[in-house]
């Protein structure tokens, strides 16, 4: 993939696909992960492959909710680790919170591969973000020894850590599944999600939905978390999602 010219119009998309193909061959992903990515790509096309104004507002609100939480956590799955692991570790470092692997199709092998990928990415993040080096070293990577369960969810996908997802009041879950989002909301948590599909159950159910591509919005979130000027926006998630849909319609009429 090193031979894709800088000017290739689909460069970012091709690089992301390659990252996922590599992650799949390492055993980091469930079989359906590439399909999930493809569905996301289709929505990104409709959004003009850019961060829209509504997404920028949702990033600001997410930063506010995370910074003002009692206890927060970042929950990651295979696609998230493959595409934005180091950047999310940096977000966790700024927040002083853990990062927890919580996957839909949990197998011991996949968990092991993801946890060791995150540990490597933690080292990488030290080089990428030297200004927060000490905080990056302090980030706890959870998921290996779940001792709690998300109520009202069947199977291993409910497993979680009592000092991570279970006890956090605020959770950032890029690429969450609808069922689990519903279960987390039912627990009374503030759930901030990143999902390119404004119509998904996840997007509709979350407290704050960032409708943007993961690798594009996480660096903006990190920058926002590092600012002193984060403010609450009197948040109406339904209204923000409607504005995203209007944005898609405007792209059609251009
Ligand atoms: P839900 O479970 O919320 O009802 P779903 O079952 O349609 O939705 P899933 O298969 O659970 O969706 O997850 C795939 C979704 O993840 C895609 O539709 C897309 O919106 C989102 N997604 C995938 N890749 C990315 C990405 N790189 N950035 C942002 N969102 C993404
Ligand atoms: Mg789903």
Coordinates of C-alpha atoms and ligand atoms in Angstrom, one line a residue:
X1 CA 0.0 0.0 0.0
X2 CA 3.0 2.3 0.2
X3 CA 2.7 2.7 -3.5
X4 CA -0.6 4.7 -3.4
X5 CA 0.3 8.2 -4.6
X6 CA -0.3 11.0 -2.1
X7 CA -2.7 12.6 -4.6
X8 CA -4.9 9.5 -5.1
X9 CA -8.5 10.6 -4.4
X10 CA -9.3 7.4 -2.5
X11 CA -5.9 7.2 -0.6
X12 CA -7.3 7.5 2.9
X13 CA -10.0 5.0 2.2
X14 CA -7.5 2.5 0.7
X15 CA -5.1 2.9 3.6
X16 CA -7.9 2.2 6.1
X17 CA -9.0 -0.9 4.1
X18 CA -5.4 -2.2 4.1
X19 CA -5.1 -1.6 7.9
X20 CA -8.3 -3.7 8.4
X21 CA -7.1 -6.4 6.0
X22 CA -3.8 -6.6 8.0
X23 CA -5.7 -6.6 11.3
X24 CA -7.9 -9.4 10.0
X25 CA -4.9 -11.5 9.1
X26 CA -3.5 -11.1 12.6
X27 CA -6.8 -12.4 14.1
X28 CA -7.9 -9.0 15.5
X29 CA -11.3 -9.0 13.8
X30 CA -14.5 -11.0 13.6
X31 CA -15.5 -12.2 10.1
X32 CA -18.2 -9.5 9.8
X33 CA -15.8 -6.6 10.6
X34 CA -15.0 -5.8 7.0
X35 CA -18.7 -5.7 6.1
X36 CA -19.4 -3.3 9.0
X37 CA -16.6 -1.1 7.7
X38 CA -18.1 -1.1 4.2
X39 CA -21.4 0.0 5.5
X40 CA -19.7 2.9 7.2
X41 CA -17.9 3.8 4.0
X42 CA -21.1 4.1 2.1
X43 CA -22.4 6.6 4.6
X44 CA -19.2 8.5 4.5
X45 CA -19.6 8.9 0.8
X46 CA -23.0 10.4 1.4
X47 CA -21.5 12.8 3.9
X48 CA -18.9 14.0 1.3
X49 CA -16.1 12.3 3.3
X50 CA -15.7 15.3 5.6
X51 CA -16.4 16.3 9.2
X52 CA -19.6 18.2 9.0
X53 CA -20.6 21.0 11.4
X54 CA -23.0 18.8 13.3
X55 CA -20.2 16.3 13.9
X56 CA -17.9 19.1 15.2
X57 CA -20.6 20.1 17.7
X58 CA -21.0 16.5 18.8
X59 CA -17.2 16.2 19.3
X60 CA -17.3 19.3 21.5
X61 CA -20.2 17.9 23.6
X62 CA -18.5 14.5 23.9
X63 CA -15.3 16.2 25.1
X64 CA -17.4 18.2 27.6
X65 CA -19.2 15.1 28.9
X66 CA -15.9 13.1 29.2
X67 CA -14.0 15.9 30.9
X68 CA -16.9 16.5 33.4
X69 CA -17.6 12.9 34.2
X70 CA -17.0 11.3 37.6
X71 CA -15.4 8.3 36.0
X72 CA -15.1 7.6 32.3
X73 CA -13.8 4.8 30.1
X74 CA -13.1 4.3 26.4
X75 CA -14.4 1.0 25.1
X76 CA -12.8 -0.4 21.9
X77 CA -13.4 -3.2 19.5
X78 CA -11.3 -4.7 16.8
X79 CA -12.0 -2.2 14.0
X80 CA -11.3 0.7 16.5
X81 CA -8.0 -0.7 17.6
X82 CA -6.9 -1.4 14.0
X83 CA -7.9 2.1 12.8
X84 CA -7.3 4.5 15.7
X85 CA -5.7 2.7 18.7
X86 CA -2.8 5.0 19.4
X87 CA -5.0 8.1 19.1
X88 CA -7.6 6.7 21.5
X89 CA -4.9 5.8 24.0
X90 CA -3.8 9.4 23.8
X91 CA -7.4 10.5 24.5
X92 CA -7.5 8.1 27.5
X93 CA -4.2 9.6 28.7
X94 CA -5.6 13.2 28.6
X95 CA -8.7 12.0 30.5
X96 CA -6.8 9.8 32.9
X97 CA -9.1 6.9 32.2
X98 CA -8.7 3.3 31.2
X99 CA -9.3 1.8 27.8
X100 CA -11.2 -1.4 27.7
X101 CA -11.5 -4.0 25.0
X102 CA -15.1 -5.0 24.7
X103 CA -15.9 -7.0 21.6
X104 CA -19.1 -8.5 20.3
X105 CA -17.7 -11.9 19.3
X106 CA -15.4 -12.5 22.2
X107 CA -12.9 -15.3 21.9
X108 CA -9.9 -15.8 24.2
X109 CA -7.6 -15.7 21.2
X110 CA -9.0 -12.5 19.7
X111 CA -8.9 -10.8 23.1
X112 CA -5.3 -11.7 23.6
X113 CA -4.3 -10.4 20.1
X114 CA -6.2 -7.1 20.7
X115 CA -4.7 -6.6 24.2
X116 CA -1.2 -7.1 22.9
X117 CA -1.9 -4.8 19.9
X118 CA -3.0 -2.1 22.3
X119 CA 0.2 -2.6 24.4
X120 CA 2.3 -2.1 21.3
X121 CA 0.2 1.0 20.3
X122 CA 0.8 2.4 23.8
X123 CA 4.5 2.4 23.0
X124 CA 3.9 3.9 19.6
X125 CA 1.7 6.7 21.3
X126 CA 4.7 7.6 23.5
X127 CA 6.6 8.6 20.3
X128 CA 3.5 10.2 18.6
X129 CA 2.6 12.4 21.7
X130 CA 5.8 13.1 23.7
X131 CA 4.1 16.0 25.4
X132 CA 1.8 13.6 27.4
X133 CA 4.3 10.8 27.7
X134 CA 3.8 10.2 31.5
X135 CA 0.1 10.1 31.1
X136 CA 0.3 7.6 28.3
X137 CA 2.4 5.3 30.4
X138 CA -0.3 5.5 33.1
X139 CA -3.2 4.4 30.8
X140 CA -4.6 1.1 32.0
X141 CA -5.6 -1.4 29.3
X142 CA -8.6 -3.5 30.5
X143 CA -10.5 -6.4 29.0
X144 CA -8.4 -9.4 29.9
X145 CA -10.1 -10.4 33.2
X146 CA -13.7 -9.2 33.1
X147 CA -15.3 -9.6 36.5
X148 CA -18.7 -7.9 35.8
X149 CA -21.5 -8.1 33.3
X150 CA -23.7 -5.5 31.5
X151 CA -27.2 -6.4 32.6
X152 CA -29.8 -7.4 30.0
X153 CA -27.3 -8.6 27.4
X154 CA -26.8 -12.3 26.7
X155 CA -23.5 -14.1 26.0
X156 CA -19.9 -13.1 26.3
X157 CA -20.5 -9.7 24.8
X158 CA -21.8 -8.6 28.2
X159 CA -18.5 -9.3 30.0
X160 CA -16.8 -6.2 31.3
X161 CA -14.5 -4.9 34.1
X162 CA -16.0 -3.6 37.3
X163 CA -13.3 -0.9 37.4
X164 CA -13.9 0.0 33.8
X165 CA -17.2 -0.1 31.8
X166 CA -19.3 -1.4 34.7
X167 CA -18.6 1.5 37.1
X168 CA -18.0 4.4 34.7
X169 CA -20.7 7.0 34.5
X170 CA -19.6 8.1 31.0
X171 CA -18.4 5.9 28.2
X172 CA -17.0 6.7 24.8
X173 CA -17.7 3.8 22.4
X174 CA -16.6 4.2 18.9
X175 CA -18.5 1.8 16.6
X176 CA -20.9 0.4 19.2
X177 CA -23.6 -2.2 18.5
X178 CA -27.3 -1.2 18.9
X179 CA -28.1 -3.8 21.6
X180 CA -25.2 -2.9 23.8
X181 CA -25.8 0.8 23.4
X182 CA -29.3 0.3 24.6
X183 CA -28.1 -1.8 27.6
X184 CA -25.5 0.8 28.6
X185 CA -28.2 3.6 28.3
X186 CA -30.5 1.5 30.5
X187 CA -27.8 1.4 33.1
X188 CA -28.1 5.2 33.3
X189 CA -24.7 5.9 31.7
X190 CA -23.9 8.8 29.4
X191 CA -23.0 7.0 26.1
X192 CA -21.0 8.9 23.5
X193 CA -20.6 7.1 20.2
X194 CA -18.9 7.5 16.8
X195 CA -21.1 6.1 14.0
X196 CA -21.3 7.1 10.4
X197 CA -24.8 5.9 10.1
X198 CA -27.2 8.6 11.6
X199 CA -30.1 6.1 11.3
X200 CA -28.5 3.1 13.2
X201 CA -30.0 2.1 16.5
X202 CA -26.7 3.0 18.1
X203 CA -26.8 6.6 16.7
X204 CA -30.4 7.0 17.6
X205 CA -30.1 5.7 21.2
X206 CA -26.8 7.3 22.3
X207 CA -26.6 10.4 24.5
X208 CA -24.2 12.0 22.0
X209 CA -23.6 10.7 18.5
X210 CA -20.6 11.9 16.5
X211 CA -21.6 11.1 12.9
X212 CA -18.1 11.0 11.4
X213 CA -15.4 8.7 10.3
X214 CA -13.4 7.3 13.2
X215 CA -9.9 8.2 12.0
X216 CA -11.0 11.7 11.0
X217 CA -12.8 12.6 14.2
X218 CA -10.6 11.1 16.9
X219 CA -7.7 13.5 16.3
X220 CA -10.2 16.4 16.5
X221 CA -11.5 15.0 19.8
X222 CA -8.0 14.7 21.1
X223 CA -7.2 18.3 20.2
X224 CA -10.5 19.4 21.8
X225 CA -9.8 17.4 25.0
X226 CA -6.4 19.2 25.3
X227 CA -8.0 22.7 25.1
X228 CA -9.2 24.7 28.1
X229 CA -12.2 26.0 26.2
X230 CA -14.5 23.0 26.2
X231 CA -18.1 24.0 26.9
X232 CA -21.5 22.3 27.2
X233 CA -23.9 22.9 24.3
X234 CA -27.4 22.3 25.8
X235 CA -27.4 19.1 23.9
X236 CA -30.3 17.7 21.8
X237 CA -29.0 14.6 20.1
X238 CA -32.1 14.0 17.9
X239 CA -31.9 17.5 16.5
X240 CA -28.2 17.1 15.8
X241 CA -28.9 13.8 13.9
X242 CA -31.6 15.6 11.9
X243 CA -29.1 18.2 11.0
X244 CA -26.7 15.5 9.8
X245 CA -29.4 14.1 7.6
X246 CA -30.1 17.5 6.2
X247 CA -26.4 17.8 5.4
X248 CA -26.6 14.5 3.4
X249 CA -29.6 15.9 1.5
X250 CA -27.7 19.1 0.7
X251 CA -24.8 17.1 -0.7
X252 CA -27.3 15.4 -3.1
X253 CA -28.6 18.8 -4.3
X254 CA -25.2 20.2 -5.0
Ligands
LIG1 P1 -26.8 -1.0 15.1 O1 -26.2 -2.2 15.7 O2 -26.5 0.3 15.8 O3 -28.3 -1.1 14.9 P2 -25.8 -1.9 12.6 O4 -26.1 -3.3 13.1 O5 -26.4 -1.5 11.3 O6 -26.2 -0.8 13.7 P3 -23.1 -2.6 13.1 O7 -22.8 -3.7 12.1 O8 -23.4 -2.9 14.5 O9 -24.2 -1.6 12.5 O10 -21.9 -1.5 12.9 C1 -21.5 -1.0 11.7 C2 -21.6 0.5 11.7 O11 -20.4 1.0 12.2 C3 -21.7 1.0 10.3 O12 -23.0 1.1 9.8 C4 -21.1 2.4 10.4 O13 -22.1 3.3 10.7 C5 -20.2 2.3 11.6 N1 -18.8 2.3 11.2 C6 -18.1 1.4 10.6 N2 -16.8 1.8 10.3 C7 -16.8 3.1 10.8 C8 -15.7 4.1 10.8 N3 -14.5 3.8 10.3 N4 -16.0 5.3 11.3 C9 -17.3 5.5 11.8 N5 -18.3 4.6 11.8 C10 -18.0 3.4 11.3
LIG2 MG1 -25.4 -3.9 15.1

